[in-house]
Amino acid sequence: MPHVLLGLLATGDKHGYELKRAHDERLPQARPLAFGQVYATLNRLQRDGLVVPTGQERDGGPERTTYALTDDGRVALDRWLTEVEPPFPYVASTLLAKVAVALLVADVDRARACLAAQRQAHTARLRELTALKHAPSATLDDIVAVDFAIAHLDADLRWLQTTLSRVADWHREVWHEPATGS
Amino acid sequence: MSQLRALDLVRSYGRTPALRGVTLDVDEGEILAVTGPSGCGKSTLLHCLAGILRPDAGQVLWRGERLDTWSEAARSKLRRTEFGVLFQFGQLVAELTAAENVALPLLLAGTGRREARETAVTWLHRFGVAELADVRPGEMSGGQQQRCATARALVTSPRVLFADEPTGALDSLTGEEVLTTLVRVAREQRTSIVLVTHEPRIAAYADREVTLRDGTVDHTGLGLDAPLIGGDR
Ligand SMILES: Nc1ncnc2c1ncn2[C@@H]1O[C@H](COP(=O)(O)OP(=O)(O)O)[C@@H](O)[C@H]1O
Ligand SMILES: [Mg+2]
């Protein structure tokens, strides 16, 4: 988030409200920014010397402080853009944890029900996003953002499907039961 | 209204069971995704529904009639008129140009040569490949070939299109473009689609999804009937 604000300021000085608006416009599928969040982040960025207040603006409404990117801010932004994001190092999924626990405390059917219910929820969301993406009003901002969500849901669904096929074997392994029928 | 219905379909290849009692309906204008892991019987089901394969037991009902008991000639006529079929790849006639390929079903149905060509070119245009009208498949990319094949499958305005992994051989962006046009055209002319796919992303274009597992319908995870793109249901 701080770097996104730096990026938005790189296109011109802005006050808090303009920053929020620009953020929500560029990242339409992200959670909309709260004002409190914007101001708290701007304070931190100012403390670190990455942005400076350039003036007060008041046109009828309340007084608003406009901010500009500093040279240090530009360097920090550039460094962030150059850094490659590390792929997630841990498998940290509540869903995975839930299924693993279901296998421990309940039975195969419970774990399977858990996966199937999740699969239904994911499929419903995937359909919603697919419809959203193909709506006549969708801009490329929307499409690129929705594509990201679709790719992740698609991956989750593949995992859910594969795991549904593995649940029985997995349960046997967890409980050290001998395999049947082989 | 259910216009196509499978009732308790059973089909084996030698000792290998492929379908072990599948019942499902395809409504008029509906896009139905058939999903499930590889080998679960999707293609066999599609071939039985399209009248290409005969089931060992069970019935295929087309507008209430026992399609599976029809003669090969009658079924093949149905496939030229009311049904369209689209596979993953390799279905264009190599010796014919794109326009000739797309015109083929019309010529077989008795349309005149000139009219067939004009209609074919209109369809190529819809799929964004009008400039390939006089090009043979060998000189086209996979995506271009699949656009032509899709145009050919729809040129007779069939009542049902059977599509078996139609985007399976394409990269995701090309696949999406082909599928989007396919779905839009199907909605416009109220063609039903039986869309076989193992990809959740692709199934998400359908109105409804039926999952197969080991030759039977898997009922865990059903109940998804949300209207989708361009859907008015
Ligand atoms: N022509 C064939 N000869 C023998 N076995 C076949 C043939 N076609 C399919 N099968 C078998 O039938 C089962 C179902 O296959 P298929 O309908 O192609 O499934 P899917 O399309 O879901 O991958 C599989 O076990 C497959 O190996
Ligand atoms: Mg298949």
PDB file of N, CA and C in Angstrom, chain A residues 112 116 119-120 123-124 126-128 130-131 133-134 143 147 150-151 154 157-158 161 164, chain B residues 176 180 199-201 203-209 211 220-226 228-229:
ATOM      1  N   ARG A 112     -14.569 -34.720   2.951  1.00  0.00           N
ATOM      2  CA  ARG A 112     -15.064 -34.610   1.582  1.00  0.00           C
ATOM      3  C   ARG A 112     -16.166 -33.546   1.502  1.00  0.00           C
ATOM      4  N   ALA A 116     -16.211 -30.355  -0.850  1.00  0.00           N
ATOM      5  CA  ALA A 116     -17.280 -30.186  -1.832  1.00  0.00           C
ATOM      6  C   ALA A 116     -17.994 -28.853  -1.636  1.00  0.00           C
ATOM      7  N   ARG A 119     -15.831 -26.194  -2.877  1.00  0.00           N
ATOM      8  CA  ARG A 119     -15.785 -26.227  -4.326  1.00  0.00           C
ATOM      9  C   ARG A 119     -16.991 -25.478  -4.892  1.00  0.00           C
ATOM     10  N   GLN A 120     -18.124 -25.654  -4.246  1.00  0.00           N
ATOM     11  CA  GLN A 120     -19.334 -24.980  -4.703  1.00  0.00           C
ATOM     12  C   GLN A 120     -19.212 -23.461  -4.542  1.00  0.00           C
ATOM     13  N   THR A 123     -16.785 -22.180  -7.140  1.00  0.00           N
ATOM     14  CA  THR A 123     -17.359 -22.206  -8.478  1.00  0.00           C
ATOM     15  C   THR A 123     -18.332 -21.047  -8.667  1.00  0.00           C
ATOM     16  N   ALA A 124     -19.133 -20.780  -7.642  1.00  0.00           N
ATOM     17  CA  ALA A 124     -20.096 -19.684  -7.738  1.00  0.00           C
ATOM     18  C   ALA A 124     -19.363 -18.355  -7.937  1.00  0.00           C
ATOM     19  N   LEU A 126     -16.337 -17.956  -9.147  1.00  0.00           N
ATOM     20  CA  LEU A 126     -15.680 -17.980 -10.452  1.00  0.00           C
ATOM     21  C   LEU A 126     -16.668 -17.574 -11.550  1.00  0.00           C
ATOM     22  N   ARG A 127     -17.898 -18.042 -11.424  1.00  0.00           N
ATOM     23  CA  ARG A 127     -18.924 -17.683 -12.400  1.00  0.00           C
ATOM     24  C   ARG A 127     -19.242 -16.203 -12.330  1.00  0.00           C
ATOM     25  N   GLU A 128     -19.364 -15.683 -11.109  1.00  0.00           N
ATOM     26  CA  GLU A 128     -19.641 -14.252 -10.935  1.00  0.00           C
ATOM     27  C   GLU A 128     -18.567 -13.415 -11.620  1.00  0.00           C
ATOM     28  N   THR A 130     -16.481 -14.346 -13.959  1.00  0.00           N
ATOM     29  CA  THR A 130     -16.483 -14.549 -15.408  1.00  0.00           C
ATOM     30  C   THR A 130     -17.540 -13.646 -16.051  1.00  0.00           C
ATOM     31  N   ALA A 131     -18.696 -13.549 -15.401  1.00  0.00           N
ATOM     32  CA  ALA A 131     -19.760 -12.682 -15.915  1.00  0.00           C
ATOM     33  C   ALA A 131     -19.320 -11.219 -15.859  1.00  0.00           C
ATOM     34  N   LYS A 133     -16.337 -10.023 -15.943  1.00  0.00           N
ATOM     35  CA  LYS A 133     -15.285  -9.781 -16.926  1.00  0.00           C
ATOM     36  C   LYS A 133     -15.868  -9.558 -18.319  1.00  0.00           C
ATOM     37  N   HIS A 134     -16.980 -10.228 -18.618  1.00  0.00           N
ATOM     38  CA  HIS A 134     -17.550 -10.132 -19.952  1.00  0.00           C
ATOM     39  C   HIS A 134     -18.682  -9.120 -20.036  1.00  0.00           C
ATOM     40  N   ILE A 143     -10.688  -6.046 -16.271  1.00  0.00           N
ATOM     41  CA  ILE A 143     -10.396  -7.362 -16.850  1.00  0.00           C
ATOM     42  C   ILE A 143      -9.088  -7.923 -16.299  1.00  0.00           C
ATOM     43  N   ASP A 147      -8.961 -11.180 -14.084  1.00  0.00           N
ATOM     44  CA  ASP A 147      -8.143 -12.305 -14.554  1.00  0.00           C
ATOM     45  C   ASP A 147      -7.294 -12.887 -13.440  1.00  0.00           C
ATOM     46  N   ILE A 150      -9.512 -14.841 -11.188  1.00  0.00           N
ATOM     47  CA  ILE A 150      -9.978 -16.052 -11.875  1.00  0.00           C
ATOM     48  C   ILE A 150      -8.884 -17.116 -11.886  1.00  0.00           C
ATOM     49  N   ALA A 151      -7.662 -16.697 -12.195  1.00  0.00           N
ATOM     50  CA  ALA A 151      -6.558 -17.659 -12.250  1.00  0.00           C
ATOM     51  C   ALA A 151      -6.366 -18.331 -10.893  1.00  0.00           C
ATOM     52  N   ASP A 154      -9.289 -20.702 -10.169  1.00  0.00           N
ATOM     53  CA  ASP A 154      -9.138 -21.874 -11.033  1.00  0.00           C
ATOM     54  C   ASP A 154      -8.122 -22.843 -10.414  1.00  0.00           C
ATOM     55  N   LEU A 157      -9.638 -24.509  -7.405  1.00  0.00           N
ATOM     56  CA  LEU A 157     -10.620 -25.518  -7.804  1.00  0.00           C
ATOM     57  C   LEU A 157      -9.941 -26.798  -8.278  1.00  0.00           C
ATOM     58  N   ARG A 158      -8.835 -26.643  -8.991  1.00  0.00           N
ATOM     59  CA  ARG A 158      -8.099 -27.839  -9.415  1.00  0.00           C
ATOM     60  C   ARG A 158      -7.591 -28.594  -8.189  1.00  0.00           C
ATOM     61  N   GLN A 161     -10.438 -30.401  -6.482  1.00  0.00           N
ATOM     62  CA  GLN A 161     -10.825 -31.578  -7.251  1.00  0.00           C
ATOM     63  C   GLN A 161      -9.837 -32.738  -7.018  1.00  0.00           C
ATOM     64  N   LEU A 164     -10.154 -34.009  -3.466  1.00  0.00           N
ATOM     65  CA  LEU A 164     -11.358 -34.842  -3.308  1.00  0.00           C
ATOM     66  C   LEU A 164     -11.052 -36.283  -3.715  1.00  0.00           C
TER      67      LEU A 164
ATOM     68  N   GLU B 176      -9.950 -18.109 -24.678  1.00  0.00           N
ATOM     69  CA  GLU B 176     -10.990 -17.239 -24.137  1.00  0.00           C
ATOM     70  C   GLU B 176     -11.714 -16.483 -25.252  1.00  0.00           C
ATOM     71  N   THR B 180     -15.589 -16.949 -25.972  1.00  0.00           N
ATOM     72  CA  THR B 180     -16.463 -15.793 -25.802  1.00  0.00           C
ATOM     73  C   THR B 180     -17.355 -15.608 -27.030  1.00  0.00           C
ATOM     74  N   GLU B 199     -11.524 -27.952 -17.294  1.00  0.00           N
ATOM     75  CA  GLU B 199     -11.024 -26.710 -16.708  1.00  0.00           C
ATOM     76  C   GLU B 199     -12.140 -25.910 -16.037  1.00  0.00           C
ATOM     77  N   PRO B 200     -12.031 -25.652 -14.738  1.00  0.00           N
ATOM     78  CA  PRO B 200     -13.042 -24.853 -14.039  1.00  0.00           C
ATOM     79  C   PRO B 200     -13.279 -23.497 -14.711  1.00  0.00           C
ATOM     80  N   ARG B 201     -12.217 -22.872 -15.174  1.00  0.00           N
ATOM     81  CA  ARG B 201     -12.313 -21.569 -15.830  1.00  0.00           C
ATOM     82  C   ARG B 201     -13.255 -21.591 -17.034  1.00  0.00           C
ATOM     83  N   ALA B 203     -15.593 -24.067 -17.608  1.00  0.00           N
ATOM     84  CA  ALA B 203     -16.936 -24.460 -17.160  1.00  0.00           C
ATOM     85  C   ALA B 203     -17.698 -23.249 -16.631  1.00  0.00           C
ATOM     86  N   ALA B 204     -16.965 -22.235 -16.173  1.00  0.00           N
ATOM     87  CA  ALA B 204     -17.608 -21.056 -15.587  1.00  0.00           C
ATOM     88  C   ALA B 204     -18.395 -20.247 -16.616  1.00  0.00           C
ATOM     89  N   TYR B 205     -18.265 -20.571 -17.889  1.00  0.00           N
ATOM     90  CA  TYR B 205     -19.039 -19.884 -18.920  1.00  0.00           C
ATOM     91  C   TYR B 205     -20.434 -20.493 -19.075  1.00  0.00           C
ATOM     92  N   ALA B 206     -20.668 -21.643 -18.458  1.00  0.00           N
ATOM     93  CA  ALA B 206     -21.929 -22.355 -18.662  1.00  0.00           C
ATOM     94  C   ALA B 206     -23.016 -21.873 -17.712  1.00  0.00           C
ATOM     95  N   ASP B 207     -24.262 -22.264 -17.992  1.00  0.00           N
ATOM     96  CA  ASP B 207     -25.368 -21.959 -17.087  1.00  0.00           C
ATOM     97  C   ASP B 207     -25.395 -22.957 -15.945  1.00  0.00           C
ATOM     98  N   ARG B 208     -24.905 -24.170 -16.234  1.00  0.00           N
ATOM     99  CA  ARG B 208     -25.067 -25.261 -15.304  1.00  0.00           C
ATOM    100  C   ARG B 208     -23.909 -26.213 -15.516  1.00  0.00           C
ATOM    101  N   GLU B 209     -23.582 -26.947 -14.483  1.00  0.00           N
ATOM    102  CA  GLU B 209     -22.438 -27.843 -14.591  1.00  0.00           C
ATOM    103  C   GLU B 209     -22.836 -29.224 -14.078  1.00  0.00           C
ATOM    104  N   THR B 211     -20.968 -32.827 -13.156  1.00  0.00           N
ATOM    105  CA  THR B 211     -19.657 -33.435 -12.998  1.00  0.00           C
ATOM    106  C   THR B 211     -19.794 -34.952 -13.064  1.00  0.00           C
ATOM    107  N   THR B 220     -22.096 -34.533  -5.481  1.00  0.00           N
ATOM    108  CA  THR B 220     -21.567 -33.611  -4.470  1.00  0.00           C
ATOM    109  C   THR B 220     -21.187 -32.324  -5.182  1.00  0.00           C
ATOM    110  N   GLY B 221     -21.694 -31.216  -4.839  1.00  0.00           N
ATOM    111  CA  GLY B 221     -21.234 -29.995  -5.492  1.00  0.00           C
ATOM    112  C   GLY B 221     -22.129 -29.553  -6.623  1.00  0.00           C
ATOM    113  N   LEU B 222     -23.339 -30.095  -6.690  1.00  0.00           N
ATOM    114  CA  LEU B 222     -24.279 -29.598  -7.695  1.00  0.00           C
ATOM    115  C   LEU B 222     -25.083 -28.439  -7.113  1.00  0.00           C
ATOM    116  N   GLY B 223     -26.050 -27.987  -7.868  1.00  0.00           N
ATOM    117  CA  GLY B 223     -26.902 -26.918  -7.376  1.00  0.00           C
ATOM    118  C   GLY B 223     -26.427 -25.552  -7.811  1.00  0.00           C
ATOM    119  N   LEU B 224     -25.642 -25.519  -8.882  1.00  0.00           N
ATOM    120  CA  LEU B 224     -25.152 -24.237  -9.370  1.00  0.00           C
ATOM    121  C   LEU B 224     -25.915 -23.860 -10.619  1.00  0.00           C
ATOM    122  N   ASP B 225     -26.756 -22.857 -10.499  1.00  0.00           N
ATOM    123  CA  ASP B 225     -27.572 -22.479 -11.637  1.00  0.00           C
ATOM    124  C   ASP B 225     -27.507 -20.985 -11.926  1.00  0.00           C
ATOM    125  N   ALA B 226     -26.457 -20.350 -11.448  1.00  0.00           N
ATOM    126  CA  ALA B 226     -26.363 -18.902 -11.614  1.00  0.00           C
ATOM    127  C   ALA B 226     -26.344 -18.528 -13.098  1.00  0.00           C
ATOM    128  N   LEU B 228     -25.142 -16.749 -16.367  1.00  0.00           N
ATOM    129  CA  LEU B 228     -23.796 -16.309 -16.687  1.00  0.00           C
ATOM    130  C   LEU B 228     -23.785 -15.323 -17.827  1.00  0.00           C
ATOM    131  N   ILE B 229     -22.654 -15.211 -18.477  1.00  0.00           N
ATOM    132  CA  ILE B 229     -22.499 -14.119 -19.433  1.00  0.00           C
ATOM    133  C   ILE B 229     -23.606 -14.143 -20.478  1.00  0.00           C
TER     134      ILE B 229
END
